[in-house]
mmCIF file of C-alpha atoms and ligand atoms in Angstrom:
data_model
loop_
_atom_site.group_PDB
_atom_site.id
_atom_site.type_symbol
_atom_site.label_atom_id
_atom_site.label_comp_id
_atom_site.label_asym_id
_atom_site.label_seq_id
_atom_site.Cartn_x
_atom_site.Cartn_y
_atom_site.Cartn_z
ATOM 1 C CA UNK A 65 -22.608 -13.900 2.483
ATOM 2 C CA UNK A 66 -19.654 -15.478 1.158
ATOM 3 C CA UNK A 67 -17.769 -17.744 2.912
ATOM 4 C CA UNK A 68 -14.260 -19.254 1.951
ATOM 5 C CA UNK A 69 -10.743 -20.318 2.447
ATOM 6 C CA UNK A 70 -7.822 -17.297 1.505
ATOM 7 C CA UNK A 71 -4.731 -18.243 0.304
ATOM 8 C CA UNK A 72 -3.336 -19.488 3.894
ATOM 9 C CA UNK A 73 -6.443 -21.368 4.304
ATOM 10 C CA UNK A 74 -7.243 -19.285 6.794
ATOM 11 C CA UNK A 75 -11.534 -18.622 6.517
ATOM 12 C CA UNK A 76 -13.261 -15.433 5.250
ATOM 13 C CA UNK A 77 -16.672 -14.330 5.168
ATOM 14 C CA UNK A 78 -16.892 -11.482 2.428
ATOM 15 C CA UNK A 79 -20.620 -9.654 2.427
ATOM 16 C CA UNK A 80 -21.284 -6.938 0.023
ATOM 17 C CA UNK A 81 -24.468 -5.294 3.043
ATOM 18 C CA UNK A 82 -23.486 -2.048 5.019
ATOM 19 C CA UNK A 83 -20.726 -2.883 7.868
ATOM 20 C CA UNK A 84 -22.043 -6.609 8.421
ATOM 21 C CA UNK A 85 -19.041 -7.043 10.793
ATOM 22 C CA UNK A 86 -18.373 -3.757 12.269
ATOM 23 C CA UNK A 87 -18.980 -0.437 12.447
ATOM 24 C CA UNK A 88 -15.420 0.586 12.898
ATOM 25 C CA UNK A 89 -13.207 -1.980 11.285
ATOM 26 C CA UNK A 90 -9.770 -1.575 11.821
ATOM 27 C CA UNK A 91 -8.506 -2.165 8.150
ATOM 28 C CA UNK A 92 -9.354 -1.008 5.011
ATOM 29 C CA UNK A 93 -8.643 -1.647 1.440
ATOM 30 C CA UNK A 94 -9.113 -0.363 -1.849
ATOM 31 C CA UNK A 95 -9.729 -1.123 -5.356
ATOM 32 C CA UNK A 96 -8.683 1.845 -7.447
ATOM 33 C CA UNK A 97 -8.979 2.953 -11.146
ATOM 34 C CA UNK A 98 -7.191 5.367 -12.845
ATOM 35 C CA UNK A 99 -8.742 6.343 -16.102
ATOM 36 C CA UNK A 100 -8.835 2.735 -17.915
ATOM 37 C CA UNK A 101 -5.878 1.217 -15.400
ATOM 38 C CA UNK A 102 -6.338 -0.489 -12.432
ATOM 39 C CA UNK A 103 -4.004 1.476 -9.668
ATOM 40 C CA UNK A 104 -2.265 -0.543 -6.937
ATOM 41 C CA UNK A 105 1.291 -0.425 -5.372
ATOM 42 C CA UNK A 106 4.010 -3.270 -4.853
ATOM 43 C CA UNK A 107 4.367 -4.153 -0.825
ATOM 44 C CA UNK A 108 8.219 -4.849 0.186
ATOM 45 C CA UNK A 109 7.237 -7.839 1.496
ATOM 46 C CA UNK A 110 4.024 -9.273 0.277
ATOM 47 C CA UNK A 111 4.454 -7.956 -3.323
ATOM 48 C CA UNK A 112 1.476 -6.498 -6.043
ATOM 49 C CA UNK A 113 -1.637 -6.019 -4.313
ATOM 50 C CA UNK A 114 -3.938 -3.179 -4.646
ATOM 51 C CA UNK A 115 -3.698 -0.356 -1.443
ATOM 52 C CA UNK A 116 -4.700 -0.379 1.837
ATOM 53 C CA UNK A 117 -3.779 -0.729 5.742
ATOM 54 C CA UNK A 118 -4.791 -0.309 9.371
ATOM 55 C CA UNK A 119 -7.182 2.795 10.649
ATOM 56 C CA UNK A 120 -5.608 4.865 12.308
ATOM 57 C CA UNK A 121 -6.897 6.296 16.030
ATOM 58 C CA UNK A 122 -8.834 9.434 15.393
ATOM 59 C CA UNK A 123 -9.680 8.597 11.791
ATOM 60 C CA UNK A 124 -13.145 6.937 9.879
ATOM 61 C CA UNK A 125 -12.125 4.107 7.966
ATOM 62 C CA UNK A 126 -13.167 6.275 4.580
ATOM 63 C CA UNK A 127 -10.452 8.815 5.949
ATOM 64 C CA UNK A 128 -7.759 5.875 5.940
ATOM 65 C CA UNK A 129 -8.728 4.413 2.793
ATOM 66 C CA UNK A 130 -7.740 7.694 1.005
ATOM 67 C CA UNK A 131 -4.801 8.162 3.211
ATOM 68 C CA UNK A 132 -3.857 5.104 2.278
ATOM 69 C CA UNK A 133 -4.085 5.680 -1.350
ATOM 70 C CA UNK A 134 -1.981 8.782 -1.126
ATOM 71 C CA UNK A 135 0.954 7.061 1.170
ATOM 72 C CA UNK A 136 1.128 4.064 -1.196
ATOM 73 C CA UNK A 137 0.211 5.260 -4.404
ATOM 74 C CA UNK A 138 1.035 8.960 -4.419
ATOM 75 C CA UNK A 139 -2.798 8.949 -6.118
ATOM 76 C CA UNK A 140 -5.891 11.149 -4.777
ATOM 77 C CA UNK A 141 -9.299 10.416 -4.729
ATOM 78 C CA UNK A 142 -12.046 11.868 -6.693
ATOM 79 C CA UNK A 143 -14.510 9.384 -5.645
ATOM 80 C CA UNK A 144 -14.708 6.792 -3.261
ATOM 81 C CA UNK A 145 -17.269 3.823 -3.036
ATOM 82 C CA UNK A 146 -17.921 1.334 0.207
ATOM 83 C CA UNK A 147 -18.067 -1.810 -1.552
ATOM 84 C CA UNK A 148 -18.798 -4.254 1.445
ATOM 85 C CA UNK A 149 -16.513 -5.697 4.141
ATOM 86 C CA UNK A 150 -14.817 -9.122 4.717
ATOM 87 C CA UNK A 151 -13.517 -10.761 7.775
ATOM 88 C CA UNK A 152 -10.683 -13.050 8.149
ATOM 89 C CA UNK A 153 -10.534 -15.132 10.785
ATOM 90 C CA UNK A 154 -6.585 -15.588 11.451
ATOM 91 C CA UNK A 155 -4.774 -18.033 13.337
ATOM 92 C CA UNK A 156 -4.080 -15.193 15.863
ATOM 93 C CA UNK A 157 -6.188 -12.366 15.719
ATOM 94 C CA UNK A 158 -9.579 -11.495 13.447
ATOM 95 C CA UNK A 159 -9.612 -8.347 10.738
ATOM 96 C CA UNK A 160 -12.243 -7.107 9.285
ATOM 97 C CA UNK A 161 -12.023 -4.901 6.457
ATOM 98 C CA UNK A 162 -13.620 -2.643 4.750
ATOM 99 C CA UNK A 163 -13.818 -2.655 0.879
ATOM 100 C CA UNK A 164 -14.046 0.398 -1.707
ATOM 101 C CA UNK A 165 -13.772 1.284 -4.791
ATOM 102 C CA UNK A 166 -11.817 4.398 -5.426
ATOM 103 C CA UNK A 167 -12.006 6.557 -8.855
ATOM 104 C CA UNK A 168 -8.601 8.043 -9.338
ATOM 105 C CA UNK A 169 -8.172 11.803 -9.939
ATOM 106 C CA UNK A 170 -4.150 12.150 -10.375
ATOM 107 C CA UNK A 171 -1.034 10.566 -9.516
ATOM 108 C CA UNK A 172 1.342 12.227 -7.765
ATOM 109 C CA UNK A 173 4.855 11.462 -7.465
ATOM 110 C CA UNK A 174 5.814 11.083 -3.997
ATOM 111 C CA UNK A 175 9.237 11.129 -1.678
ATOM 112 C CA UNK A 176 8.325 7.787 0.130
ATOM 113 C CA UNK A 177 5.623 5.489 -0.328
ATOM 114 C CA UNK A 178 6.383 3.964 3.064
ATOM 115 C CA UNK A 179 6.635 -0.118 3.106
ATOM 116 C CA UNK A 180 5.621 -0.056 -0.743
ATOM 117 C CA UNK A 181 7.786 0.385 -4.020
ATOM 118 C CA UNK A 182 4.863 2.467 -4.886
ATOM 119 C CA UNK A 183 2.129 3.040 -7.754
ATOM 120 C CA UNK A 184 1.540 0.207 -10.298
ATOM 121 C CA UNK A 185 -0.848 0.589 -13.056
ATOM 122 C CA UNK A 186 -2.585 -2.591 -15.050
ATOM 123 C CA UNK A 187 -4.862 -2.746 -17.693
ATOM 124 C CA UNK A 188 -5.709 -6.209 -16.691
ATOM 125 C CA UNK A 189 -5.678 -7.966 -13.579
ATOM 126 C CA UNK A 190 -4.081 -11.308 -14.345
ATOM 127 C CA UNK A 191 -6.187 -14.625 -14.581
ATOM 128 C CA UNK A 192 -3.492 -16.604 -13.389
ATOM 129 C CA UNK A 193 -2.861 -14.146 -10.039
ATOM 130 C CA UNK A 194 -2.905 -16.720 -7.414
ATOM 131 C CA UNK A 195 0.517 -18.212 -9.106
ATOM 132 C CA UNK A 196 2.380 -15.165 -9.677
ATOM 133 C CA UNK A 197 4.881 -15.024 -6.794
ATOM 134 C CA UNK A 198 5.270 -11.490 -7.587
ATOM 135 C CA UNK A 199 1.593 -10.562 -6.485
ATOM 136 C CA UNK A 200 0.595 -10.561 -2.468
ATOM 137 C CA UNK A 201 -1.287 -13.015 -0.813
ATOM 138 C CA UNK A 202 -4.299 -10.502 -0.239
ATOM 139 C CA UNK A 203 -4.915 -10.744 -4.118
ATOM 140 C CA UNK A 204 -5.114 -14.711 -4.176
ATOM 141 C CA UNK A 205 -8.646 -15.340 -2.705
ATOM 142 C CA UNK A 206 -12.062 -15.029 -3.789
ATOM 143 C CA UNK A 207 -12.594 -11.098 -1.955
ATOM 144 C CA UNK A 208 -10.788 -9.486 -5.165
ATOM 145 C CA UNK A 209 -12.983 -11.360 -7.997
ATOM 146 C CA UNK A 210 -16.123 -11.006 -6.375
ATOM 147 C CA UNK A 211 -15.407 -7.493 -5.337
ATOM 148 C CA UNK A 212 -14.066 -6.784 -9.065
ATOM 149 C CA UNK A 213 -17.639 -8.598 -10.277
ATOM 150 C CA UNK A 214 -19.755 -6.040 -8.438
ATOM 151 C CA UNK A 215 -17.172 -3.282 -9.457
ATOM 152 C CA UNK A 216 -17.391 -3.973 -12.973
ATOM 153 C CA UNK A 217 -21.862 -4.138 -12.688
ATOM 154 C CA UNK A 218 -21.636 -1.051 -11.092
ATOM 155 C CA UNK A 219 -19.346 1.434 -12.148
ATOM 156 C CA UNK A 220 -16.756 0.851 -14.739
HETATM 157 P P1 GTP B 111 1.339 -5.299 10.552
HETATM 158 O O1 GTP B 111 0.989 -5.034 11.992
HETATM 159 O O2 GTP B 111 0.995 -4.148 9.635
HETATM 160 O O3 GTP B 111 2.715 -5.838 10.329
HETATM 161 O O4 GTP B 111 0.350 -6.416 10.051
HETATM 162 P P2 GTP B 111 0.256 -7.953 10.471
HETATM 163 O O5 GTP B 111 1.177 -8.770 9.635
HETATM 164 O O6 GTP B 111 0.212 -8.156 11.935
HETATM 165 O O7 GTP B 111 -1.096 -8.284 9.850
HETATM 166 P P3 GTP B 111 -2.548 -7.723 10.111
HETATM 167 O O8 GTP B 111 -2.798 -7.319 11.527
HETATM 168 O O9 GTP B 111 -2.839 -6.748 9.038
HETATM 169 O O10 GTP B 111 -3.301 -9.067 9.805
HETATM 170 C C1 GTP B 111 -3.113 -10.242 10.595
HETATM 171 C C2 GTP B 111 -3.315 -11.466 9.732
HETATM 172 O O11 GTP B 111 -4.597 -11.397 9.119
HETATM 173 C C3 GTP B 111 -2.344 -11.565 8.569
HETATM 174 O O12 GTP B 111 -1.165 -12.212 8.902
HETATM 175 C C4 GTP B 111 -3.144 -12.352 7.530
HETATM 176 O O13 GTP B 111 -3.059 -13.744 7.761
HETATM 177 C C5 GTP B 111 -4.557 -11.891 7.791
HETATM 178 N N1 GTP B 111 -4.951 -10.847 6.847
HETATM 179 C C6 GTP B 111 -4.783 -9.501 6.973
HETATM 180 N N2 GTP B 111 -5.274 -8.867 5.916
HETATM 181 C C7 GTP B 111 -5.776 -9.799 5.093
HETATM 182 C C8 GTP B 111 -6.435 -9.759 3.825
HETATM 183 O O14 GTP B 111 -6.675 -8.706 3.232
HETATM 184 N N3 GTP B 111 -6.815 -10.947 3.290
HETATM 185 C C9 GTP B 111 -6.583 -12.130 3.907
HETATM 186 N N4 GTP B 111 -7.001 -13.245 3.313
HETATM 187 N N5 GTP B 111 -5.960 -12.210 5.097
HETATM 188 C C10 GTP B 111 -5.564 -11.050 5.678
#
């Protein structure tokens, strides 16, 4: 288990065992490749991050991490990958979220990408993230290099 502070010093516990926190978490996010790019979409308001959001009632959290992908990124999913989950204990309220990795199978333009500007590809994620005011908050704590650590061991 990792423990730490996020980028509002608010403290997260990131573990990479099956659904340490929940069964059903409520949010979901995912890391996604598309061929040798990292996919993710820029949020109106919180900026570059990669996709994800809230479950939705009626739906697995797997089912809302590809719906999510689509809305946001206009991308599919070919293969998707429970990385592990992480829990952020807020001033207000607690999320926990699940984790993936999702392999990319195609990119397709969409009408809306609802509260994002839509798809973003990278070749690299930037070393110096967590002072790029241009990137969201949800890329500026430990979660995204550890999960991108056990991403890169395992599958790209
Ligand atoms: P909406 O209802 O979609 O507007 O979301 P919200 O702003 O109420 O936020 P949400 O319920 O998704 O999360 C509540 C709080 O948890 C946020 O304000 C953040 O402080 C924190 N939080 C949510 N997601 C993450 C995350 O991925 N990483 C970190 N570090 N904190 C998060």
């Amino acid at each position: 288990m990792n423990v730490f502070k996020d980028y509002y010093n608010n403290t997260v516990q990131l573990s990479f065992l099956d659904h340490p926190f929940s069964k059903n978490p409520k949010h979901v996010w995912v890391i996604c490749k598309y061929k040798d790019k990292w996919l993710l979409t820029d949020h109106k308001e919180r900026g570059i991050e990669f996709p994800g959001g809230k479950v939705e009632s009626g739906e697995t959290a797997d089912q809302a991490a590809v719906r999510e992908v689509m809305e946001e990124t206009g991308a599919t999913v070919k293969k998707l990958h429970y990385i592990g989950q992480y829990k952020v204990d807020g001033r207000y309220e607690t999320v926990i979220k699940n984790v993936y990795f999702a392999e990319i199978k195609e990119l397709i333009p969409q009408p809306t990408y609802y509260e994002t500007k839509g798809p973003v590809l990278l070749k690299k994620i930037p070393a110096n993230i967590k002072r790029k005011t241009n990137f969201s908050f949800i890329m500026k704590d430990a979660v995204l290099e550890s999960c991108l650590l056990r991403i890169k061991k395992s599958y790209v």
